[in-house]
Amino acid sequence: FILVFSLQAAGAALAYVGAYVIKSYDNFEHFVQDKSTLIPAAIIIGVSVVMFIFGLVGCCATLRESKVGLSFFFLIIMLIFAAEVAALVFSFIYQGKIKQDLGHTMNDVFMKYDGQDAETKAVDYLQTQLQCCGVRNYTTWSNTTWFSSHNNTVPLSCCKNTTCTGRLDQLDLLNTEGCEDKLVNLLQGVMIYAMLVILGFAIIKFFGMLSVCVITCKTGSRRSGYQPLYA
């Protein structure tokens, strides 16, 4: 029963991690064009659903000591283990592609900033949440249409407080660090967190398969009709 309950708990934890990864990426979806980076999160959520459903199969098989049921349960755990390993591999691959992906898209989004459209809201949200300004730093804004058409000022989302007007002669009132590195660190941190959780539960599944093997073998030996000999 401990194994079954642990699978249910692990399923809940993996569902939370998968939702957390997707939510983190959705917050900055304008800057992350490669949606394949969400494949590990999709795998995690799929695995959590399977664990919830087939955890009941393991419970029934354990109660009845069914060798067929336990064998099926072992197969399910093995498939879940393989899926978690695949999610771990994908996470490792895409964790290294995050910076490259952002580098191609952030400049385009910042150049489209006009104070009104969806890109504007995305940039303002990014700069406010991460307390940053510009792609690499605040000087990135000097190459944009917004800067030249607004008296050489940066957006107010670069400001630290309400007294700031966005002028570059008020650097003490501006967040001067670039947004690219901060967003890369944030998303890579989310991916590393997911990788560690997946690795931990993959190890648990490995020992879970060993436990099912032991239970199946014991069940088979009791039904064989043979009794141990004692001297």
Coordinates of C-alpha atoms in Angstrom, one line a residue:
F1 CA 0.0 0.0 0.0
I2 CA 2.9 2.3 0.7
L3 CA 4.0 2.0 -2.9
V4 CA 0.5 2.8 -4.2
F5 CA 0.0 5.8 -1.9
S6 CA 3.5 7.1 -2.8
L7 CA 2.5 6.9 -6.5
Q8 CA -0.6 8.9 -5.8
A9 CA 1.4 11.5 -3.9
A10 CA 4.1 11.6 -6.7
G11 CA 1.4 12.1 -9.3
A12 CA 0.1 15.1 -7.4
A13 CA 3.6 16.5 -7.1
L14 CA 4.4 16.0 -10.7
A15 CA 1.1 17.6 -11.8
Y16 CA 2.0 20.7 -9.7
V17 CA 5.5 20.8 -11.2
G18 CA 4.2 20.5 -14.8
A19 CA 1.6 23.3 -14.2
Y20 CA 4.3 25.5 -12.6
V21 CA 6.6 25.1 -15.6
I22 CA 3.8 25.9 -18.1
K23 CA 2.6 28.9 -16.0
S24 CA 6.1 30.3 -15.8
Y25 CA 6.5 30.1 -19.6
D26 CA 3.0 31.5 -20.2
N27 CA 3.9 34.6 -18.2
F28 CA 6.5 35.4 -20.9
E29 CA 5.1 33.7 -23.9
H30 CA 5.8 36.7 -26.2
F31 CA 9.5 36.1 -25.7
V32 CA 9.5 32.3 -25.9
Q33 CA 8.7 31.3 -29.5
D34 CA 9.9 27.7 -29.4
K35 CA 6.9 26.0 -27.8
S36 CA 8.7 22.6 -27.9
T37 CA 10.4 23.7 -24.6
L38 CA 7.1 22.8 -23.0
I39 CA 7.3 19.2 -24.0
P40 CA 8.8 18.1 -20.7
A41 CA 6.0 19.8 -18.8
A42 CA 3.4 18.1 -21.0
I43 CA 5.1 14.7 -20.4
I44 CA 5.1 15.4 -16.7
I45 CA 1.4 16.2 -16.6
G46 CA 0.6 13.1 -18.7
V47 CA 2.6 10.9 -16.4
S48 CA 0.8 12.4 -13.3
V49 CA -2.6 11.5 -14.8
V50 CA -1.5 8.0 -15.6
M51 CA -0.2 7.6 -12.1
F52 CA -3.5 8.7 -10.6
I53 CA -5.5 6.3 -12.7
F54 CA -3.3 3.2 -12.6
G55 CA -2.4 3.6 -8.9
L56 CA -5.9 2.1 -8.3
V57 CA -4.9 -0.9 -10.4
G58 CA -1.8 -1.5 -8.2
C59 CA -4.0 -1.2 -5.1
C60 CA -6.4 -3.9 -6.3
A61 CA -3.6 -6.1 -7.5
T62 CA -1.9 -5.9 -4.1
L63 CA -5.1 -6.7 -2.2
R64 CA -5.9 -9.7 -4.4
E65 CA -2.2 -10.7 -4.7
S66 CA -2.9 -11.2 -8.4
K67 CA 0.2 -12.1 -10.3
V68 CA -1.3 -10.9 -13.6
G69 CA -2.4 -7.6 -11.9
L70 CA 1.0 -7.1 -10.4
S71 CA 2.7 -7.8 -13.7
F72 CA 0.5 -5.2 -15.4
F73 CA 1.3 -2.7 -12.6
F74 CA 5.0 -3.4 -13.1
L75 CA 4.6 -2.6 -16.8
I76 CA 2.8 0.6 -16.1
I77 CA 5.5 1.7 -13.6
M78 CA 8.2 0.8 -16.2
L79 CA 6.4 3.0 -18.8
I80 CA 6.1 5.9 -16.4
F81 CA 9.8 5.5 -15.6
A82 CA 10.7 5.6 -19.3
A83 CA 8.5 8.7 -19.8
E84 CA 10.2 10.5 -16.8
V85 CA 13.6 9.7 -18.3
A86 CA 12.5 11.1 -21.6
A87 CA 11.2 14.3 -19.9
L88 CA 14.5 14.6 -18.1
V89 CA 16.4 14.3 -21.4
F90 CA 14.2 16.9 -23.1
S91 CA 14.5 19.2 -20.2
F92 CA 18.3 19.0 -20.4
I93 CA 18.3 19.7 -24.1
Y94 CA 15.9 22.6 -24.0
Q95 CA 17.5 24.1 -20.9
G96 CA 20.5 24.8 -23.0
K97 CA 18.4 26.3 -25.9
I98 CA 16.6 28.9 -23.8
K99 CA 19.2 31.7 -24.2
Q100 CA 19.5 31.1 -28.0
D101 CA 15.7 31.2 -28.4
L102 CA 15.3 34.4 -26.3
G103 CA 18.1 36.2 -28.1
H104 CA 16.2 35.9 -31.4
T105 CA 12.8 37.1 -30.1
M106 CA 13.4 39.7 -27.4
N107 CA 14.9 42.4 -29.7
D108 CA 11.9 42.0 -32.1
V109 CA 9.4 42.4 -29.3
F110 CA 11.1 45.4 -27.8
M111 CA 11.4 47.1 -31.2
K112 CA 7.6 46.8 -31.6
Y113 CA 7.0 48.6 -28.4
D114 CA 4.5 51.5 -29.0
G115 CA 2.7 51.9 -25.6
Q116 CA -0.5 50.3 -26.8
D117 CA -0.3 46.8 -28.3
A118 CA 0.2 43.3 -26.9
E119 CA 3.9 43.5 -27.2
T120 CA 3.9 46.7 -25.1
K121 CA 2.0 44.9 -22.3
A122 CA 4.4 42.0 -22.5
V123 CA 7.5 44.3 -22.3
D124 CA 6.0 46.3 -19.4
Y125 CA 5.1 43.2 -17.5
L126 CA 8.6 41.8 -18.0
Q127 CA 10.4 44.9 -17.0
T128 CA 8.2 45.4 -13.9
Q129 CA 8.4 41.8 -12.7
L130 CA 12.1 41.3 -13.2
Q131 CA 13.0 44.9 -12.4
C132 CA 15.0 45.3 -15.6
C133 CA 15.3 47.7 -18.5
G134 CA 16.0 46.9 -22.2
V135 CA 17.3 43.7 -23.7
R136 CA 20.9 43.7 -22.6
N137 CA 20.6 46.9 -20.5
Y138 CA 18.8 50.2 -20.5
T139 CA 20.9 51.5 -23.5
T140 CA 19.1 49.0 -25.8
W141 CA 16.1 51.4 -25.8
S142 CA 18.2 54.0 -27.7
N143 CA 17.8 52.0 -30.9
T144 CA 14.0 51.8 -30.7
T145 CA 11.4 54.0 -32.3
W146 CA 9.8 54.6 -28.9
F147 CA 13.0 56.2 -27.6
S148 CA 13.4 58.6 -30.5
S149 CA 9.7 59.6 -30.5
H150 CA 9.4 60.2 -26.8
N151 CA 12.2 62.7 -26.1
N152 CA 14.9 60.1 -25.6
T153 CA 13.2 58.5 -22.7
V154 CA 12.7 54.8 -21.8
P155 CA 9.2 53.4 -20.8
L156 CA 8.0 54.0 -17.2
S157 CA 8.1 50.3 -16.6
C158 CA 11.9 50.8 -16.3
C159 CA 11.4 53.0 -13.3
K160 CA 12.0 52.1 -9.7
N161 CA 9.4 54.5 -8.4
T162 CA 6.7 56.9 -9.4
T163 CA 8.9 60.0 -9.4
C164 CA 10.9 58.7 -12.4
T165 CA 10.2 60.1 -15.8
G166 CA 12.3 57.7 -17.9
R167 CA 15.0 60.2 -18.7
L168 CA 18.5 58.8 -19.0
D169 CA 20.0 61.5 -16.8
Q170 CA 18.1 60.0 -13.9
L171 CA 19.8 56.6 -13.9
D172 CA 19.5 56.4 -10.1
L173 CA 15.8 56.1 -10.6
L174 CA 16.0 53.5 -13.3
N175 CA 16.5 49.7 -13.3
T176 CA 19.6 49.6 -15.5
E177 CA 20.1 45.8 -15.8
G178 CA 19.1 44.0 -19.0
C179 CA 16.0 41.8 -19.1
E180 CA 17.6 39.0 -21.3
D181 CA 19.9 37.6 -18.7
K182 CA 17.3 37.9 -15.9
L183 CA 14.7 36.0 -18.0
V184 CA 17.2 33.4 -19.1
N185 CA 18.2 32.8 -15.4
L186 CA 14.5 32.6 -14.4
L187 CA 13.5 30.1 -17.1
Q188 CA 16.6 28.0 -16.7
G189 CA 16.0 27.9 -12.9
V190 CA 12.4 26.7 -13.5
M191 CA 13.7 24.0 -15.9
I192 CA 16.4 22.9 -13.4
Y193 CA 13.8 22.7 -10.7
A194 CA 11.7 20.5 -12.9
M195 CA 14.6 18.3 -13.8
L196 CA 15.5 17.7 -10.1
V197 CA 11.9 16.7 -9.3
I198 CA 11.7 14.4 -12.3
L199 CA 15.0 12.8 -11.4
G200 CA 13.9 12.3 -7.8
F201 CA 10.6 10.6 -8.8
A202 CA 12.4 8.5 -11.5
I203 CA 14.6 7.1 -8.8
I204 CA 11.5 6.3 -6.7
K205 CA 9.9 4.5 -9.7
F206 CA 13.0 2.4 -10.1
F207 CA 12.8 1.2 -6.5
G208 CA 9.0 0.8 -7.0
M209 CA 9.7 -1.6 -9.9
L210 CA 12.0 -3.6 -7.6
S211 CA 9.3 -3.7 -4.9
V212 CA 6.7 -5.0 -7.4
C213 CA 9.1 -7.7 -8.5
V214 CA 9.6 -8.8 -4.9
I215 CA 5.9 -8.9 -4.2
T216 CA 5.2 -10.8 -7.5
C217 CA 7.9 -13.4 -6.7
K218 CA 6.6 -13.9 -3.1
T219 CA 3.0 -14.3 -4.4
G220 CA 4.2 -16.8 -7.0
S221 CA 6.1 -18.8 -4.5
R222 CA 3.2 -19.0 -2.1
R223 CA 0.9 -20.3 -4.8
S224 CA 3.4 -22.9 -6.1
G225 CA 2.5 -25.3 -3.4
Y226 CA 6.1 -25.9 -2.3
Q227 CA 7.1 -25.6 1.3
P228 CA 10.6 -24.8 2.5
L229 CA 12.6 -27.7 4.1
Y230 CA 14.1 -27.2 7.5
A231 CA 16.9 -29.3 9.0

